[in-house]
Amino acid sequence: GGYGYFFMDYLEVGGLLQVSRDDDNTFFAIGPKVEYNFELDVPVVIPFVGASLLFEQSKFPTTTLVTDPKTGITTSVPDSDQKRALVLNVYGGPKFFISDNLAINFDLVLSAATDNIYPHKDGGSSNVDAHLELGLNYYF
């Protein structure tokens, strides 16, 4: 979720609060954002670009290998890793207005973090991420 205010034509400044959870991973982020909307001759489509600087906390499962000193048998023990980082997001895409004050947006988001907070399917993690987002904007 977020809230923004248009200080000038086409320039929005505001804040974001993001919470995400699936079976294994939990993310929480909060911080400011800025967004610029381009006006085209097509009234129902508005392309936009933006950036946000978020404090993000993530928690994802990890596995630790433990060797029993008596038997020498190595076993894997499930664990979780919690990390915090400052994240710079740069994003852009089109907004499709379905009414005068309601729009659906599609974003390509590129993220760079100060720590490895993005989990990979192979069990590792990274400090960069790219993903698509689908959003709903209401203007009043």
Backbone as ProteinMPNN parsed JSONL, in Angstrom:
{"seq_chain_A": "GGYGYFFMDYLEVGGLLQVSRDDDNTFFAIGPKVEYNFELDVPVVIPFVGASLLFEQSKFPTTTLVTDPKTGITTSVPDSDQKRALVLNVYGGPKFFISDNLAINFDLVLSAATDNIYPHKDGGSSNVDAHLELGLNYYF", "coords_chain_A": {"N_chain_A": [[0.823, -1.17, 0.0], [0.312, 2.309, -0.453], [0.705, 5.904, -0.315], [0.348, 8.977, -1.936], [1.116, 12.326, -3.04], [0.444, 14.814, -5.422], [2.677, 17.143, -6.028], [3.406, 18.771, -8.092], [2.365, 19.11, -11.513], [2.041, 15.908, -12.786], [4.084, 14.866, -11.105], [4.537, 12.852, -8.419], [4.891, 12.434, -4.921], [5.456, 10.394, -2.147], [4.757, 7.734, 0.203], [5.499, 4.27, 0.958], [4.276, 1.14, 2.106], [4.974, -2.126, 2.497], [4.028, -5.503, 2.671], [4.641, -8.88, 2.548], [4.022, -12.314, 2.196], [4.646, -15.748, 1.804], [4.613, -19.34, 1.56], [7.181, -19.851, 2.608], [8.71, -17.456, 2.855], [8.981, -14.165, 4.299], [8.385, -10.733, 3.973], [8.901, -7.33, 4.829], [8.548, -3.89, 4.312], [9.254, -0.371, 4.318], [9.095, 3.074, 3.394], [10.036, 6.132, 1.547], [8.752, 7.303, -1.683], [8.995, 8.357, -5.131], [7.398, 9.445, -8.076], [6.958, 9.784, -11.563], [4.647, 10.736, -13.997], [3.907, 10.384, -17.392], [2.327, 12.31, -19.876], [0.322, 11.286, -22.515], [-1.132, 11.376, -25.825], [-3.103, 9.546, -25.717], [-5.795, 9.022, -23.758], [-6.398, 6.981, -21.884], [-4.134, 5.546, -21.195], [-1.252, 5.866, -19.286], [2.106, 6.208, -19.168], [4.703, 5.609, -16.725], [7.439, 6.31, -14.472], [9.429, 5.537, -11.628], [10.885, 5.697, -8.299], [11.978, 4.263, -5.239], [13.086, 4.294, -1.85], [13.653, 2.033, 0.438], [13.416, 0.669, 3.741], [13.963, -2.596, 4.397], [12.941, -5.704, 5.705], [13.6, -9.105, 5.801], [12.703, -12.535, 6.024], [13.661, -15.791, 5.615], [13.716, -19.33, 4.903], [16.488, -21.421, 5.802], [19.067, -23.922, 5.591], [21.068, -25.684, 7.802], [24.062, -27.47, 8.011], [24.933, -30.005, 10.194], [27.358, -31.771, 11.969], [27.607, -34.647, 13.827], [29.779, -35.046, 16.485], [30.397, -37.475, 17.742], [29.413, -39.628, 16.188], [30.008, -38.852, 13.609], [28.201, -38.396, 11.644], [26.561, -36.411, 9.294], [23.932, -34.138, 9.32], [21.115, -32.312, 8.071], [19.736, -29.355, 9.322], [16.769, -27.614, 9.642], [16.413, -24.087, 9.483], [16.054, -20.522, 9.983], [16.675, -17.416, 8.362], [17.08, -14.092, 9.134], [17.15, -10.913, 7.78], [18.1, -7.457, 7.384], [17.902, -4.561, 5.354], [18.774, -1.694, 3.363], [17.001, -0.654, 0.584], [17.046, 0.161, -2.809], [14.696, 0.825, -5.176], [13.872, 0.876, -8.575], [11.48, 1.607, -10.938], [8.978, 1.112, -13.497], [6.378, 1.51, -15.994], [3.145, 0.979, -17.607], [0.032, 2.681, -16.843], [-3.324, 1.843, -16.833], [-6.271, 3.398, -17.216], [-9.385, 2.717, -15.927], [-11.513, 4.089, -15.108], [-12.264, 7.565, -14.32], [-10.83, 7.959, -11.964], [-9.583, 5.549, -11.261], [-7.09, 3.182, -11.76], [-5.243, 0.529, -13.314], [-2.057, -0.79, -12.902], [1.018, -1.936, -14.397], [4.15, -2.939, -13.49], [7.67, -3.036, -14.022], [10.085, -3.9, -11.834], [13.2, -3.094, -10.564], [15.563, -3.956, -8.196], [18.01, -3.106, -5.729], [19.881, -4.024, -2.975], [21.422, -3.465, 0.27], [22.227, -5.765, 1.494], [22.179, -9.381, 1.256], [19.152, -10.143, 0.703], [17.231, -11.305, -0.869], [15.801, -14.324, -1.571], [16.849, -17.281, -3.37], [15.802, -19.967, -5.537], [17.576, -22.086, -5.394], [18.472, -22.107, -2.822], [20.299, -20.21, -2.046], [21.024, -16.663, -1.657], [20.575, -13.215, -2.718], [21.595, -9.809, -3.458], [20.298, -8.361, -5.361], [17.357, -7.93, -7.39], [14.717, -8.585, -9.687], [11.463, -8.06, -10.772], [7.981, -8.426, -11.746], [5.142, -6.386, -11.15], [1.704, -6.08, -10.36], [-0.696, -3.651, -9.982], [-3.136, -1.533, -8.291], [-4.486, 1.609, -8.547], [-5.959, 4.343, -6.903], [-7.308, 7.507, -7.341], [-7.994, 10.536, -5.746]], "CA_chain_A": [[0.0, 0.0, 0.0], [1.053, 3.561, -0.478], [-0.038, 7.148, -0.405], [1.158, 9.995, -2.587], [0.524, 13.636, -3.29], [1.012, 15.463, -6.604], [3.171, 18.48, -5.706], [3.418, 19.463, -9.38], [1.732, 18.275, -12.532], [2.677, 14.649, -13.158], [5.103, 14.43, -10.146], [3.938, 12.379, -7.167], [5.805, 12.088, -3.846], [4.678, 9.743, -1.1], [5.374, 6.668, 0.969], [5.07, 2.898, 0.693], [4.318, 0.121, 3.141], [4.808, -3.394, 1.797], [4.077, -6.722, 3.458], [4.48, -10.017, 1.654], [4.289, -13.598, 2.847], [4.23, -16.969, 1.141], [4.836, -20.501, 2.426], [8.5, -19.863, 3.235], [9.37, -16.165, 2.991], [8.227, -13.028, 4.816], [9.033, -9.458, 3.699], [8.276, -6.107, 5.323], [9.323, -2.746, 3.838], [8.63, 0.936, 4.494], [9.966, 4.163, 2.97], [9.493, 7.124, 0.615], [8.779, 7.039, -3.121], [8.726, 9.457, -6.045], [6.916, 8.872, -9.338], [6.646, 10.756, -12.605], [3.692, 10.233, -14.989], [4.02, 11.049, -18.686], [1.039, 12.471, -20.542], [0.278, 10.947, -23.938], [-2.379, 11.756, -26.478], [-4.075, 8.48, -25.434], [-6.22, 9.375, -22.404], [-6.566, 5.865, -20.951], [-2.839, 4.946, -20.877], [-0.256, 6.81, -18.781], [3.356, 5.571, -18.755], [5.283, 6.233, -15.545], [8.681, 5.807, -13.896], [9.508, 5.91, -10.229], [11.945, 5.153, -7.46], [11.703, 4.252, -3.807], [14.197, 3.926, -0.971], [12.915, 1.341, 1.479], [14.025, -0.187, 4.747], [13.294, -3.882, 4.213], [13.321, -6.826, 6.553], [13.155, -10.353, 5.192], [12.949, -13.772, 6.758], [13.474, -16.915, 4.716], [14.283, -20.559, 5.476], [17.824, -21.883, 5.423], [19.409, -25.238, 6.11], [22.403, -25.736, 8.386], [24.608, -28.824, 8.101], [25.498, -30.258, 11.519], [28.032, -33.063, 12.06], [27.675, -35.181, 15.189], [31.182, -35.399, 16.723], [30.54, -38.866, 18.202], [29.162, -40.591, 15.109], [30.524, -38.35, 12.341], [27.093, -38.3, 10.694], [26.149, -35.04, 9.001], [22.505, -33.992, 9.057], [20.696, -30.934, 7.79], [18.79, -28.849, 10.306], [16.085, -26.429, 9.119], [16.619, -22.866, 10.255], [15.597, -19.362, 9.215], [17.614, -16.31, 8.336], [16.39, -12.802, 9.103], [18.086, -9.867, 7.389], [17.572, -6.112, 7.175], [18.713, -3.851, 4.369], [18.25, -0.522, 2.672], [16.751, -1.127, -0.782], [16.698, 1.142, -3.837], [13.88, 0.266, -6.245], [13.594, 1.707, -9.746], [10.393, 0.901, -11.592], [8.246, 1.818, -14.53], [5.411, 0.737, -16.749], [1.945, 1.731, -17.976], [-1.198, 2.668, -16.05], [-4.515, 1.791, -17.68], [-7.387, 3.963, -16.463], [-10.671, 2.09, -16.2], [-12.466, 5.179, -14.85], [-11.518, 8.816, -14.139], [-9.95, 7.944, -10.792], [-9.149, 4.191, -10.955], [-6.159, 2.685, -12.782], [-4.482, -0.696, -13.1], [-0.697, -0.569, -13.399], [1.953, -3.035, -14.551], [5.482, -2.386, -13.249], [8.897, -3.809, -13.962], [10.792, -3.358, -10.678], [14.588, -3.507, -10.383], [15.909, -3.652, -6.809], [19.373, -3.334, -5.25], [19.871, -3.936, -1.518], [22.728, -3.424, 0.926], [22.533, -7.102, 2.005], [21.553, -10.459, 0.481], [17.832, -10.369, 1.309], [16.331, -11.941, -1.825], [16.122, -15.755, -1.66], [16.837, -17.972, -4.656], [15.246, -21.315, -5.456], [18.63, -23.048, -5.082], [18.816, -22.014, -1.401], [21.146, -19.054, -1.787], [20.347, -15.366, -1.641], [21.233, -12.195, -3.532], [21.248, -8.432, -3.097], [19.588, -7.748, -6.485], [16.127, -8.625, -7.741], [13.88, -7.999, -10.734], [10.172, -8.732, -10.791], [6.833, -7.692, -12.274], [4.085, -6.131, -10.18], [0.396, -5.661, -10.828], [-1.219, -2.797, -8.929], [-4.383, -0.816, -8.44], [-4.35, 2.981, -8.051], [-7.178, 5.143, -6.779], [-6.973, 8.922, -7.26], [-9.108, 11.362, -5.234]], "C_chain_A": [[0.868, 1.234, 0.0], [0.128, 4.741, -0.546], [0.888, 8.169, -1.04], [0.375, 11.262, -2.817], [1.23, 14.236, -4.497], [1.392, 16.893, -6.243], [3.227, 19.373, -6.94], [2.662, 18.569, -10.356], [2.629, 17.081, -12.833], [3.7, 14.118, -12.156], [4.452, 14.107, -8.803], [5.04, 12.006, -6.18], [4.972, 11.477, -2.728], [5.469, 8.687, -0.374], [4.764, 5.323, 0.629], [5.176, 2.068, 1.963], [4.017, -1.197, 2.446], [4.939, -4.548, 2.778], [3.798, -7.873, 2.506], [4.823, -11.289, 2.413], [3.818, -14.722, 1.927], [4.559, -18.13, 2.076], [6.148, -20.425, 3.208], [9.03, -18.489, 3.623], [8.415, -15.1, 3.526], [9.032, -11.766, 4.54], [8.214, -8.327, 4.305], [9.152, -4.953, 4.86], [8.525, -1.465, 4.052], [9.617, 2.006, 4.032], [9.303, 5.098, 1.979], [9.591, 6.676, -0.841], [8.548, 8.338, -3.877], [8.372, 8.833, -7.39], [6.589, 9.999, -10.305], [5.77, 10.091, -13.653], [3.809, 11.057, -16.269], [2.635, 11.155, -19.318], [1.193, 12.165, -22.027], [-1.013, 11.483, -24.522], [-3.473, 10.712, -26.265], [-4.54, 8.664, -23.984], [-6.308, 8.213, -21.416], [-5.253, 5.2, -20.545], [-1.864, 6.04, -20.462], [1.008, 6.023, -18.429], [3.96, 6.329, -17.562], [6.616, 5.575, -15.199], [8.712, 6.268, -12.445], [10.693, 5.277, -9.542], [11.484, 5.197, -6.016], [12.964, 3.823, -3.072], [13.559, 3.344, 0.277], [13.847, 0.672, 2.484], [13.268, -1.5, 4.676], [13.853, -4.925, 5.167], [12.784, -8.084, 5.906], [13.532, -11.522, 6.084], [12.661, -14.918, 5.809], [14.184, -18.138, 5.284], [15.681, -20.848, 4.937], [18.014, -23.28, 6.001], [20.85, -25.196, 6.6], [22.842, -27.194, 8.458], [25.319, -28.972, 9.436], [26.097, -31.659, 11.519], [28.113, -33.464, 13.529], [29.11, -35.625, 15.453], [31.388, -36.857, 17.145], [30.406, -39.853, 17.043], [29.754, -40.158, 13.771], [29.464, -38.208, 11.267], [26.681, -36.841, 10.547], [24.665, -35.035, 8.661], [22.204, -32.532, 8.757], [19.6, -30.556, 8.778], [18.116, -27.618, 9.716], [16.255, -25.249, 10.071], [15.992, -21.724, 9.464], [16.614, -18.247, 9.372], [16.818, -15.02, 8.229], [17.423, -11.725, 8.818], [17.359, -8.554, 7.201], [18.506, -5.388, 6.205], [18.002, -2.588, 3.912], [18.163, -0.898, 1.199], [16.373, 0.051, -1.677], [15.943, 0.404, -4.936], [13.723, 1.304, -7.345], [12.559, 0.932, -10.55], [9.738, 1.757, -12.654], [7.305, 0.892, -15.26], [4.229, 1.6, -17.134], [0.86, 1.632, -16.909], [-2.353, 2.713, -17.041], [-5.699, 2.263, -16.843], [-8.69, 3.298, -16.895], [-11.822, 3.011, -15.81], [-11.625, 6.432, -14.62], [-10.53, 8.759, -12.97], [-9.486, 6.538, -10.386], [-8.3, 3.656, -12.102], [-5.531, 1.375, -12.337], [-3.094, -0.448, -13.674], [0.097, -1.87, -13.432], [3.351, -2.442, -14.444], [6.547, -3.448, -13.462], [9.725, -3.144, -12.878], [12.192, -3.955, -10.627], [15.027, -3.04, -9.003], [17.369, -3.965, -6.537], [19.391, -3.06, -3.748], [21.288, -3.923, -0.963], [23.129, -4.768, 1.524], [21.807, -8.131, 1.131], [20.215, -10.826, 1.118], [16.85, -11.064, 0.383], [16.701, -13.413, -1.984], [16.049, -16.274, -3.094], [16.284, -19.371, -4.462], [16.298, -22.352, -5.073], [19.077, -22.987, -3.624], [19.71, -20.844, -1.062], [20.329, -17.777, -1.707], [21.191, -14.352, -2.397], [20.83, -10.818, -3.045], [20.583, -7.677, -4.257], [18.377, -8.601, -6.843], [15.453, -7.872, -8.876], [12.574, -8.78, -10.744], [9.109, -7.822, -11.393], [5.798, -7.534, -11.17], [2.82, -5.692, -10.906], [-0.225, -4.862, -9.695], [-2.519, -2.129, -9.292], [-4.208, 0.565, -7.8], [-5.706, 3.651, -8.008], [-6.779, 6.591, -6.551], [-8.202, 9.686, -6.767], [-8.672, 12.785, -5.03]], "O_chain_A": [[2.028, 1.193, 0.41], [-1.07, 4.608, -0.799], [2.076, 8.221, -0.721], [-0.855, 11.275, -2.792], [2.456, 14.183, -4.598], [0.524, 17.763, -6.161], [3.108, 20.593, -6.834], [2.361, 17.414, -10.053], [3.821, 17.231, -13.099], [4.163, 12.991, -12.334], [3.891, 14.981, -8.142], [6.009, 11.341, -6.549], [3.901, 11.987, -2.4], [6.699, 8.73, -0.334], [3.662, 5.24, 0.087], [6.066, 2.279, 2.787], [2.942, -1.372, 1.872], [5.845, -4.57, 3.612], [2.83, -7.84, 1.747], [5.79, -11.334, 3.174], [2.734, -14.655, 1.348], [4.764, -17.916, 3.271], [6.216, -20.887, 4.347], [9.732, -18.367, 4.626], [7.215, -15.123, 3.253], [10.227, -11.719, 4.833], [6.983, -8.364, 4.294], [10.374, -5.018, 4.995], [7.296, -1.461, 3.98], [10.823, 1.877, 4.242], [8.147, 4.896, 1.605], [10.386, 5.805, -1.193], [7.983, 9.293, -3.344], [8.958, 7.83, -7.798], [6.024, 11.024, -9.926], [6.097, 9.011, -14.147], [3.81, 12.288, -16.223], [1.862, 10.197, -19.296], [2.068, 12.705, -22.704], [-1.877, 11.982, -23.801], [-4.635, 10.954, -26.591], [-3.743, 8.476, -23.065], [-6.294, 8.448, -20.207], [-5.249, 4.368, -19.638], [-1.668, 7.017, -21.184], [0.987, 5.24, -17.479], [3.754, 7.533, -17.411], [6.883, 4.436, -15.582], [8.092, 7.27, -12.087], [11.405, 4.446, -10.107], [10.699, 6.061, -5.625], [13.796, 3.088, -3.604], [12.989, 4.076, 1.086], [14.918, 0.177, 2.131], [12.053, -1.522, 4.875], [15.058, -5.012, 5.399], [11.622, -8.123, 5.501], [14.537, -11.497, 6.794], [11.564, -15.02, 5.261], [15.136, -18.007, 6.053], [16.002, -20.56, 3.784], [17.207, -23.748, 6.804], [21.741, -24.726, 5.892], [22.087, -28.053, 8.912], [26.193, -28.175, 9.778], [25.439, -32.621, 11.124], [28.621, -32.715, 14.363], [29.624, -36.485, 14.738], [32.463, -37.411, 16.918], [31.188, -40.797, 16.929], [29.979, -40.992, 12.894], [29.781, -37.933, 10.11], [26.48, -36.132, 11.532], [24.199, -35.814, 7.83], [22.953, -31.635, 9.145], [18.672, -31.322, 9.035], [18.799, -26.67, 9.327], [16.242, -25.401, 11.293], [15.453, -21.948, 8.38], [17.315, -18.153, 10.379], [15.981, -14.871, 7.339], [18.438, -11.622, 9.507], [16.165, -8.524, 6.9], [19.722, -5.573, 6.228], [16.788, -2.445, 4.06], [19.128, -1.402, 0.625], [15.489, 0.84, -1.341], [16.471, -0.521, -5.552], [13.471, 2.477, -7.07], [12.735, -0.257, -10.815], [9.923, 2.973, -12.698], [7.405, -0.331, -15.17], [4.29, 2.823, -17.008], [0.773, 0.649, -16.173], [-2.357, 3.519, -17.971], [-6.083, 1.607, -15.875], [-9.05, 3.314, -18.072], [-12.975, 2.742, -16.145], [-10.399, 6.374, -14.714], [-9.505, 9.441, -12.992], [-9.033, 6.358, -9.256], [-8.719, 3.669, -13.26], [-5.315, 1.14, -11.148], [-2.96, 0.044, -14.794], [-0.113, -2.774, -12.623], [3.707, -1.547, -15.21], [6.351, -4.615, -13.123], [10.04, -1.958, -12.978], [12.354, -5.176, -10.644], [14.883, -1.864, -8.669], [17.909, -4.951, -7.038], [18.968, -1.994, -3.301], [22.236, -4.319, -1.641], [24.249, -4.911, 2.013], [20.92, -7.775, 0.356], [20.149, -11.712, 1.97], [15.739, -11.386, 0.802], [17.786, -13.729, -2.473], [15.286, -15.767, -3.917], [16.295, -19.901, -3.35], [15.964, -23.385, -4.494], [19.969, -23.736, -3.224], [19.865, -20.515, 0.114], [19.099, -17.809, -1.693], [22.365, -14.59, -2.682], [19.852, -10.667, -2.312], [20.333, -6.477, -4.144], [18.362, -9.814, -6.633], [15.608, -6.657, -9.004], [12.577, -10.011, -10.728], [9.306, -6.615, -11.532], [5.602, -8.436, -10.356], [2.875, -5.019, -11.935], [-0.279, -5.339, -8.562], [-2.952, -2.152, -10.444], [-3.822, 0.665, -6.635], [-6.5, 3.548, -8.943], [-5.985, 6.874, -5.654], [-9.303, 9.517, -7.291], [-9.47, 13.621, -4.607]]}, "name": "protein", "num_of_chains": 1, "seq": "GGYGYFFMDYLEVGGLLQVSRDDDNTFFAIGPKVEYNFELDVPVVIPFVGASLLFEQSKFPTTTLVTDPKTGITTSVPDSDQKRALVLNVYGGPKFFISDNLAINFDLVLSAATDNIYPHKDGGSSNVDAHLELGLNYYF"}
